[in-house]
Every structure is written in C-alpha cells, then in structure tokens.
Amino acid sequence: MLGYEEALQRVLAHAAPLPPRVLPLAEALGLAAAEDIHALEPVPPFRNAAMDGFAVRVEDAARGRLPVGGTLAAGMAHVPPLAPGTAVRIMTGAPVPPEADAVVPLEEAVAEGGEVTFLRPPRPGAHIRLPGEDIPEGGRVVPAGAVIRPAEAGVLAAIGRPTIPVRPRPRVAVLTTGNELVDAGTRPGPGQIRDANIHSLCAQVQAAGGVPLPFPRVEDTREAVAAALAAALEAADVVLTNGGISVGDFDYIKAVLEAEGAEQVFWRVAQKPGAPLGLWVLRGRPVFGIPGNPVAAMLMFEAYVRPALRSLMGYPHLHRPERTGTMAALWKRSGDPRRTEFLRVIAERSPEGLRVRLAGPQGSGILSSLVRANAIALVPEGLTSLTPGDPVRLQMLDEPEDH
Ligand code: AMP
Ligand code: MG
C-alpha cells in the first residue's frame, strides 16, 4: 500500500500555485507575490529634509550668524533658490534647495530676530535624504513568492503600486456526509450525532489561509453525493468530501467519483488514522476523500490538505515547523506496524528540549485529545514502540511558520 511520504508527494504534484490575481494591498496581506516587483521610480523621489531645522550651505554656516529667508514646508512644489550667505527654515519632508548641502536641526540652532547661529558647523550632507536612498530606481522590492506583510504593503504603496499580483486564497468546498448527522445547534435524536467535522474542517481551511465554502450536509445516497459534488466543483478550487470513503455499504464517494470519470491519484494510504484517504482529480480540480472519524478528518487535513492549500497559495514553506522531541513515556503500537502513525501529543518545552507525551487516548473518535495536543508525532512504519528517551519526529501546531 502507498506510504505517507509518497502520498504527500502525489498530493503536492496536484497542487500547483493558482493563477495570479491582482488585488488591492489590503486584500493581498498574507498572500504570496506572484512575480518579482521592481521600483520604477526612486524612493524618496527628491532630495528632502530629514529634520525640522535650517537649510544652509556648509561654508556659510561655518561663518556664524546668518539671516533667515523664509520657510519651506513639506508638500511645497516650488522651492526658491537659497541666496548666498543666508539660511532658510525647512520642515521635515520639504524639498531641499539645490544650493543647500546641509540641514541643521532646530535643536542645534539659536534663532533670534530674523537671524540664526549654529551650535556647531554641520557636516556636508547632514540630515538630507537623497533620491533613491531608500529604494533605488529599478530595485527589486518584493521577490516572487514573498508573503505580503505590513512592511511590503508600505513599500509597494511607496513605489506607486496600490495593487499587486498574488496567488489568491483557494476556495475550498467542504461536504460532510452521513445520515446520522445533525447540526451543532440541534438535539440529536436516537442514533444521531452532531456534525463536528463541518466546523473543524472549515476552521482548518480558514486557518490555513483558504476560503471555506461549507455545503449543506449530504445524504448517504448515490444521487445526493453526485449532485453535491457537481455543485462543489462549480463553486470551488478544491473539494473536500468527508466520510463515506471507506468500504461501508453506504460509502458512495469513491463510486460516484469513478462514475463521473475522475482520475484517481490514490486511494488508501498505509497510515493510522486515515487509511481510507483518497485523492481524485475531476474537471481539473483536486477532490479529497477524507475519512469521517473526527480525529482522522482533522489529522488528514493537517497532513495533506494544509500543505496542498499552501502550495496552491504559492507559499515557500508548506509544512509545520518540524522538531525532534524526546519521548517522556512509553508508547506501544497496536495493530499492523507497516503504517505511519500520527499521534496527538503534548510537547512540553524544557531546558533539555521537547519532552513528549500523549495528549490522551488515541482512538480516531477521541476529538478532545486534539484540543490538548500542541504537536503531531509521526511514527514511521516498522517501529513498534517508543520508550522514554527515544527521539520522535514532531510537527509543531503552536509555532508560527517563518513563511
Ligand atoms: P465514515 O467515514 O462516514 O464511515 O464515518 C466514520 C465515523 O465518523 C462514524 O462513526 C461517523 O458517524 C463519524 N462521522 C462521520 N462524519 C462525521 C461528522 N461530520 N461529524 C462527526 N462525526 C462524523
Ligand atoms: Mg458515513
């Protein structure tokens, strides 16, 4: 059976970055630039004062008292020439007269009766900002793939780019299936449970940067599954079906995908939980068949869908930060060892590193242990136990990606 690493590679091979969209800066925040952005003009565009003070010629300032000829404010379009042997009051951001070669800050000047003297002679170029000293003309300000943060938004505005081509957020249809399910706000009748996964999966989509499209719950019939799938493919870039992907009598997802002529990328992976996971491509869109057990659903999203969404968004880093922790308790595998096992764990930070213990019972219906977990531990196939002191591979859920 297909292993975790190979299945992940196949997922990513079907998650090429989405076509770029030109968005206003505010909407581009958090998204990856789709191309290199260069400055077509220098920033700042003209020589200007870096301080409130007096614009002077250095040689005049060294001579002592100077008459002050007027005031230059930021935003002035026309700057009169600086007469020899004079100073002019100038405010931060105002254009510096071409004849001046220094600005003396107010704090270093004594102005009295229309004249000014300086505490010390200025250096040539003092407190004058040069054109292009921030960003030279032609300079690359944002490389392709870089994520737009507030600083990039500011720089792009400064170079006159109120919009930028980025990889857009994928629209992700989420379809939960199961006749036993009722809404979270409904009291379940006999044999019914609440639909937890529509909420956890949509929240995961949103947290990963995508736009969740929660669909009305799908009945376990061939017709209902086919209709919902068709609607989802119309509306979304990616479709997540949940439940009905195993070998039960009322599991129709796979059968409907096959009947629709979907290309099967894989179905079933040697892993626990989430063995029945599948990926198909239909009408050019990836369709994930995610098992319905609440923990399996969330862990499969974490392991496969999240990296896929990040890849669609053109992010340079697709995966959670990985660390090696040390087991602090014994864990024994139950069942077939030829599987990757995903464990919900608490990785406690200590001076010796990350001390790892289970976050609770590991049954694939025990969702509460995911609430306590701050990491997923990956146990490779073949390993039958972890004993205290053993190293363990962790994907950290509570550390920010360094995009
Ligand atoms: P399935 O993958 O459809 O065979 O479902 C496996 C188990 O997960 C069953 O016990 C279902 O009742 C449960 N389950 C399926 N979908 C959901 C859901 N959306 N919310 C909560 N539990 C679910
Ligand atoms: Mg079901």
XYZ file of C-alpha atoms and ligand atoms in Angstrom:
427
model
C 0.000 0.000 0.000
C 1.052 3.603 -0.659
C 3.053 5.207 2.179
C 2.649 8.652 3.742
C 5.624 10.345 2.041
C 4.690 9.090 -1.420
C 1.031 10.037 -0.936
C 2.084 13.531 0.177
C 4.282 13.925 -2.916
C 1.343 12.943 -5.109
C -0.869 15.483 -3.353
C 1.654 18.269 -3.892
C 2.091 17.275 -7.531
C -1.603 18.180 -7.933
C -1.374 21.496 -6.097
C 0.472 23.869 -8.446
C 0.062 27.561 -7.485
C -3.267 29.073 -8.543
C -3.262 31.602 -11.427
C -2.333 35.078 -10.132
C -4.908 37.702 -9.288
C -4.280 41.419 -8.993
C -5.549 42.548 -5.578
C -5.527 45.823 -3.645
C -2.789 45.866 -0.997
C -5.220 45.449 1.910
C -6.578 42.249 0.369
C -3.115 40.999 -0.542
C -1.991 40.934 3.078
C -0.790 37.430 3.972
C -0.657 36.269 0.340
C 2.390 35.412 -1.780
C 3.517 37.754 -4.548
C 3.117 36.058 -7.918
C 6.054 37.877 -9.559
C 9.123 39.993 -8.768
C 8.146 43.619 -8.134
C 10.632 46.342 -9.114
C 10.527 50.052 -8.336
C 10.023 52.115 -11.499
C 10.952 55.301 -9.624
C 13.389 56.086 -6.814
C 12.137 56.431 -3.229
C 12.344 59.091 -1.987
C 11.783 60.798 -5.327
C 13.635 64.047 -4.462
C 16.221 65.474 -2.019
C 14.388 66.373 1.179
C 14.933 67.374 4.776
C 15.179 64.614 7.370
C 14.659 67.047 10.287
C 12.894 70.300 11.082
C 15.642 72.962 11.020
C 17.561 75.230 8.664
C 18.863 74.503 5.165
C 22.289 76.071 4.605
C 25.494 75.930 2.666
C 28.062 74.336 4.965
C 30.628 77.068 4.213
C 28.118 79.812 5.175
C 27.116 78.056 8.387
C 30.761 77.908 9.481
C 30.969 81.734 9.308
C 28.472 82.399 12.144
C 25.257 84.428 12.128
C 23.052 84.088 9.004
C 19.865 85.936 8.018
C 16.840 83.585 7.666
C 14.982 83.941 4.380
C 11.557 82.287 4.739
C 10.219 78.813 5.494
C 9.988 75.641 3.352
C 7.156 73.256 4.180
C 6.577 69.606 3.187
C 4.469 69.468 0.045
C 5.805 72.716 -1.484
C 6.117 72.286 -5.213
C 8.314 75.307 -5.878
C 11.404 75.982 -3.774
C 13.051 79.396 -4.219
C 16.841 79.331 -4.575
C 18.896 79.772 -1.384
C 20.607 83.171 -1.589
C 24.334 83.047 -0.756
C 25.104 83.821 2.890
C 21.569 83.002 4.105
C 19.668 80.149 5.759
C 16.070 79.072 5.235
C 13.757 77.389 7.746
C 12.847 73.932 6.460
C 10.446 71.294 7.742
C 10.872 67.510 7.571
C 9.988 66.203 4.116
C 10.293 69.588 2.347
C 12.451 69.715 -0.812
C 15.959 70.982 -0.042
C 17.058 73.901 -2.271
C 19.733 72.644 -4.676
C 22.211 75.231 -3.348
C 21.978 73.887 0.233
C 24.218 70.988 1.258
C 23.137 70.510 4.882
C 20.157 70.769 7.193
C 20.866 71.905 10.760
C 18.217 70.603 13.189
C 16.263 73.177 15.235
C 17.792 71.638 18.362
C 21.280 72.705 17.184
C 20.288 76.256 16.192
C 19.604 79.530 18.035
C 17.197 81.749 16.069
C 16.697 85.364 17.130
C 15.375 88.474 15.353
C 15.381 87.023 11.854
C 18.882 85.555 12.228
C 20.261 82.176 13.216
C 23.520 80.849 14.680
C 24.509 77.207 14.983
C 25.935 75.340 17.978
C 28.409 73.569 15.680
C 29.148 73.594 11.961
C 27.192 70.951 10.000
C 28.737 68.072 8.059
C 28.164 68.189 4.298
C 25.001 66.241 3.514
C 23.792 66.269 7.106
C 20.070 65.451 7.528
C 19.402 65.440 3.794
C 17.666 62.394 2.349
C 18.839 61.582 -1.162
C 16.632 60.423 -4.023
C 16.609 56.604 -4.128
C 18.393 56.190 -0.786
C 15.507 54.009 0.428
C 14.726 52.238 -2.846
C 16.820 52.847 -5.986
C 15.076 53.053 -9.328
C 14.825 49.538 -10.782
C 15.453 47.896 -7.405
C 13.556 44.702 -6.550
C 11.381 45.421 -3.546
C 9.401 42.154 -3.359
C 10.626 38.859 -4.826
C 8.156 36.387 -6.309
C 6.846 34.077 -3.580
C 7.389 36.577 -0.761
C 4.421 36.948 1.549
C 2.915 40.430 1.728
C 3.258 41.704 5.286
C 2.585 45.243 6.513
C 6.124 46.329 5.546
C 5.720 45.053 1.975
C 2.350 46.818 1.759
C 4.032 50.083 2.768
C 6.921 49.673 0.345
C 4.580 48.800 -2.527
C 2.473 51.881 -1.814
C 5.654 53.998 -1.713
C 6.656 52.866 -5.205
C 3.194 53.558 -6.572
C 1.740 50.021 -6.593
C -1.677 50.121 -4.882
C -2.360 46.655 -6.301
C -0.190 43.557 -6.681
C -0.493 40.199 -8.443
C -0.664 37.491 -5.789
C -1.615 33.837 -5.532
C -5.242 34.027 -4.365
C -6.826 32.192 -1.474
C -8.216 28.864 -2.699
C -11.973 28.421 -2.350
C -12.459 25.091 -0.635
C -15.823 23.320 -0.709
C -16.438 21.188 2.383
C -19.048 18.427 2.091
C -19.874 16.322 5.117
C -21.828 13.145 4.571
C -23.791 10.877 6.877
C -27.462 10.233 7.628
C -26.615 10.131 11.338
C -25.529 13.779 11.445
C -27.441 16.811 12.730
C -26.440 20.451 13.097
C -24.434 21.575 16.112
C -27.453 23.527 17.369
C -29.835 20.545 17.185
C -30.505 17.934 19.859
C -29.635 14.575 18.285
C -32.435 12.019 18.095
C -31.902 8.260 18.540
C -28.860 7.108 16.595
C -27.848 10.652 15.655
C -24.715 12.681 16.447
C -23.782 16.270 15.788
C -21.780 17.222 12.708
C -18.471 18.224 14.265
C -16.403 17.979 11.113
C -18.103 20.678 9.079
C -16.875 23.079 11.751
C -13.401 21.651 12.338
C -12.632 21.295 8.609
C -13.954 24.743 7.652
C -11.967 26.233 10.523
C -8.852 24.412 9.328
C -9.368 25.742 5.804
C -9.680 29.264 7.113
C -6.710 28.936 9.458
C -4.621 27.663 6.533
C -5.496 30.783 4.511
C -8.220 29.344 2.289
C -11.844 30.395 1.916
C -14.111 27.656 3.291
C -17.380 27.027 1.454
C -19.496 24.886 3.805
C -22.034 22.940 1.769
C -25.371 21.598 3.001
C -24.859 18.174 4.514
C -25.048 15.316 2.031
C -27.299 12.297 2.451
C -25.764 8.839 2.030
C -27.251 8.172 -1.399
C -25.546 7.986 -4.757
C -27.763 10.755 -6.171
C -27.212 13.158 -3.282
C -23.433 12.654 -3.421
C -23.353 13.172 -7.203
C -25.427 16.368 -7.013
C -23.381 17.837 -4.164
C -20.116 17.018 -5.908
C -21.243 18.721 -9.112
C -22.250 21.865 -7.213
C -18.976 21.882 -5.271
C -16.878 21.613 -8.431
C -18.737 24.632 -9.852
C -18.020 26.777 -6.815
C -14.574 25.813 -5.574
C -10.906 25.330 -6.483
C -10.620 22.317 -4.174
C -13.267 19.924 -2.880
C -13.095 18.160 0.466
C -15.577 15.356 0.922
C -15.821 13.968 4.407
C -16.996 10.483 5.393
C -18.331 7.771 3.139
C -14.923 6.964 1.680
C -14.337 3.562 3.277
C -15.810 0.176 2.375
C -19.174 0.506 4.166
C -22.436 -0.298 2.387
C -23.404 3.395 2.282
C -19.998 4.833 1.340
C -20.671 6.379 -2.074
C -17.915 8.958 -2.542
C -15.490 6.713 -4.394
C -18.178 5.086 -6.528
C -19.592 8.448 -7.615
C -16.134 9.848 -8.422
C -15.405 6.795 -10.538
C -18.760 7.028 -12.302
C -18.023 10.696 -13.092
C -14.729 9.675 -14.680
C -12.460 11.221 -12.036
C -8.757 10.388 -12.240
C -7.762 8.514 -9.092
C -4.424 9.813 -7.786
C -4.552 7.367 -4.877
C -6.978 5.724 -2.500
C -5.924 4.200 0.810
C -2.628 5.017 2.498
C -0.609 2.900 4.929
C -1.318 5.135 7.898
C -3.250 5.369 11.136
C -5.578 7.110 11.416
C -6.905 7.960 7.963
C -6.254 4.758 5.991
C -9.174 5.295 3.544
C -7.907 8.754 2.459
C -8.146 9.312 -1.289
C -7.383 11.971 -3.876
C -9.029 12.325 -7.261
C -8.906 14.952 -9.985
C -12.218 15.869 -11.561
C -12.723 18.761 -14.004
C -9.183 19.868 -13.255
C -9.845 20.216 -9.533
C -8.421 18.125 -6.692
C -11.107 16.251 -4.760
C -10.028 14.844 -1.417
C -11.937 11.937 0.078
C -11.361 12.407 3.798
C -12.484 9.751 6.301
C -15.293 10.761 8.651
C -13.872 9.907 12.050
C -13.398 13.344 13.586
C -9.730 12.880 14.510
C -8.872 11.242 11.208
C -10.573 14.133 9.400
C -8.530 16.768 11.203
C -5.239 14.875 11.014
C -5.663 14.148 7.310
C -6.321 17.826 6.708
C -3.169 18.636 8.675
C -1.003 16.062 6.903
C -2.166 16.506 3.288
C -4.723 19.236 2.664
C -2.967 22.021 4.514
C 0.319 21.632 2.588
C -1.724 21.426 -0.623
C -3.552 24.676 0.135
C -0.262 26.385 0.968
C 1.184 25.123 -2.302
C -1.834 26.499 -4.214
C -1.179 29.812 -2.480
C 2.441 29.817 -3.659
C 3.940 29.862 -0.167
C 7.611 28.926 0.057
C 7.055 26.872 3.242
C 4.384 24.201 3.022
C 4.800 22.373 6.297
C 4.571 22.994 10.001
C 7.889 23.614 11.747
C 9.487 20.208 12.403
C 11.340 19.404 15.626
C 12.807 16.345 17.230
C 11.423 15.699 20.700
C 12.221 13.096 23.320
C 9.630 10.597 24.492
C 8.834 11.016 28.169
C 6.535 7.986 28.359
C 6.149 4.583 26.786
C 4.034 4.174 23.644
C 3.257 0.790 22.114
C 1.816 0.341 18.677
C -1.302 -1.742 18.339
C -2.027 -3.457 15.057
C -0.152 -3.564 11.775
C 3.303 -1.949 12.046
C 3.552 -1.329 8.292
C 1.917 2.083 8.685
C 2.870 5.622 9.548
C 1.115 6.533 12.754
C 0.113 10.091 13.637
C -0.038 10.663 17.396
C -1.634 13.611 19.152
C 0.957 14.701 21.675
C 1.865 17.369 24.161
C 5.425 18.549 23.537
C 6.478 20.324 26.685
C 9.318 22.828 26.341
C 12.065 22.236 28.911
C 15.745 23.192 29.197
C 16.585 19.724 27.805
C 14.322 20.232 24.765
C 10.841 18.988 23.956
C 9.504 16.308 26.319
C 6.760 14.373 24.549
C 3.754 12.527 25.949
C 0.400 11.509 24.508
C -2.318 14.150 24.657
C -4.857 11.476 25.653
C -6.412 8.321 24.241
C -5.578 7.906 20.553
C -8.839 6.441 19.206
C -9.854 8.139 15.954
C -13.118 9.304 17.508
C -11.478 10.948 20.551
C -11.506 14.551 19.369
C -10.885 16.041 22.800
C -7.280 14.817 22.791
C -6.642 17.062 19.785
C -7.756 20.016 21.864
C -4.926 19.290 24.310
C -2.270 18.499 21.685
C 0.287 21.072 20.575
C 2.116 18.746 18.169
C 1.650 15.750 15.928
C 4.219 12.980 16.367
C 4.986 10.904 13.270
C 5.919 7.317 13.980
C 7.462 5.734 10.889
C 6.353 2.354 9.660
C 8.189 -0.555 11.230
C 8.624 0.993 14.657
C 6.533 -0.957 17.188
C 7.159 1.146 20.285
C 8.663 4.342 21.616
C 10.318 4.155 25.004
C 11.257 7.044 27.288
C 14.344 8.785 25.896
C 13.648 7.841 22.266
C 13.770 10.656 19.694
C 10.459 11.403 17.999
C 9.653 13.476 14.897
C 7.249 16.321 15.648
C 5.195 18.724 13.573
C 4.521 21.695 15.829
C 0.979 23.059 15.813
C 1.688 26.046 18.042
C 4.696 27.604 16.336
C 4.365 30.181 13.571
C 5.719 29.322 10.147
C 8.552 31.572 9.040
C 6.797 31.851 5.636
P -17.470 7.344 7.803
O -16.108 7.818 7.397
O -18.563 8.043 7.061
O -17.568 5.848 7.758
O -17.639 7.768 9.329
C -16.784 7.237 10.322
C -17.238 7.652 11.695
O -17.127 9.065 11.800
C -18.664 7.341 12.010
O -18.749 6.987 13.377
C -19.400 8.619 11.757
O -20.586 8.751 12.499
C -18.376 9.635 12.170
N -18.549 10.872 11.419
C -18.614 10.949 10.075
N -18.784 12.219 9.697
C -18.833 12.958 10.829
C -19.009 14.350 11.075
N -19.170 15.214 10.089
N -19.001 14.771 12.356
C -18.849 13.873 13.365
N -18.659 12.570 13.175
C -18.681 12.088 11.936
Mg -20.590 7.917 6.909
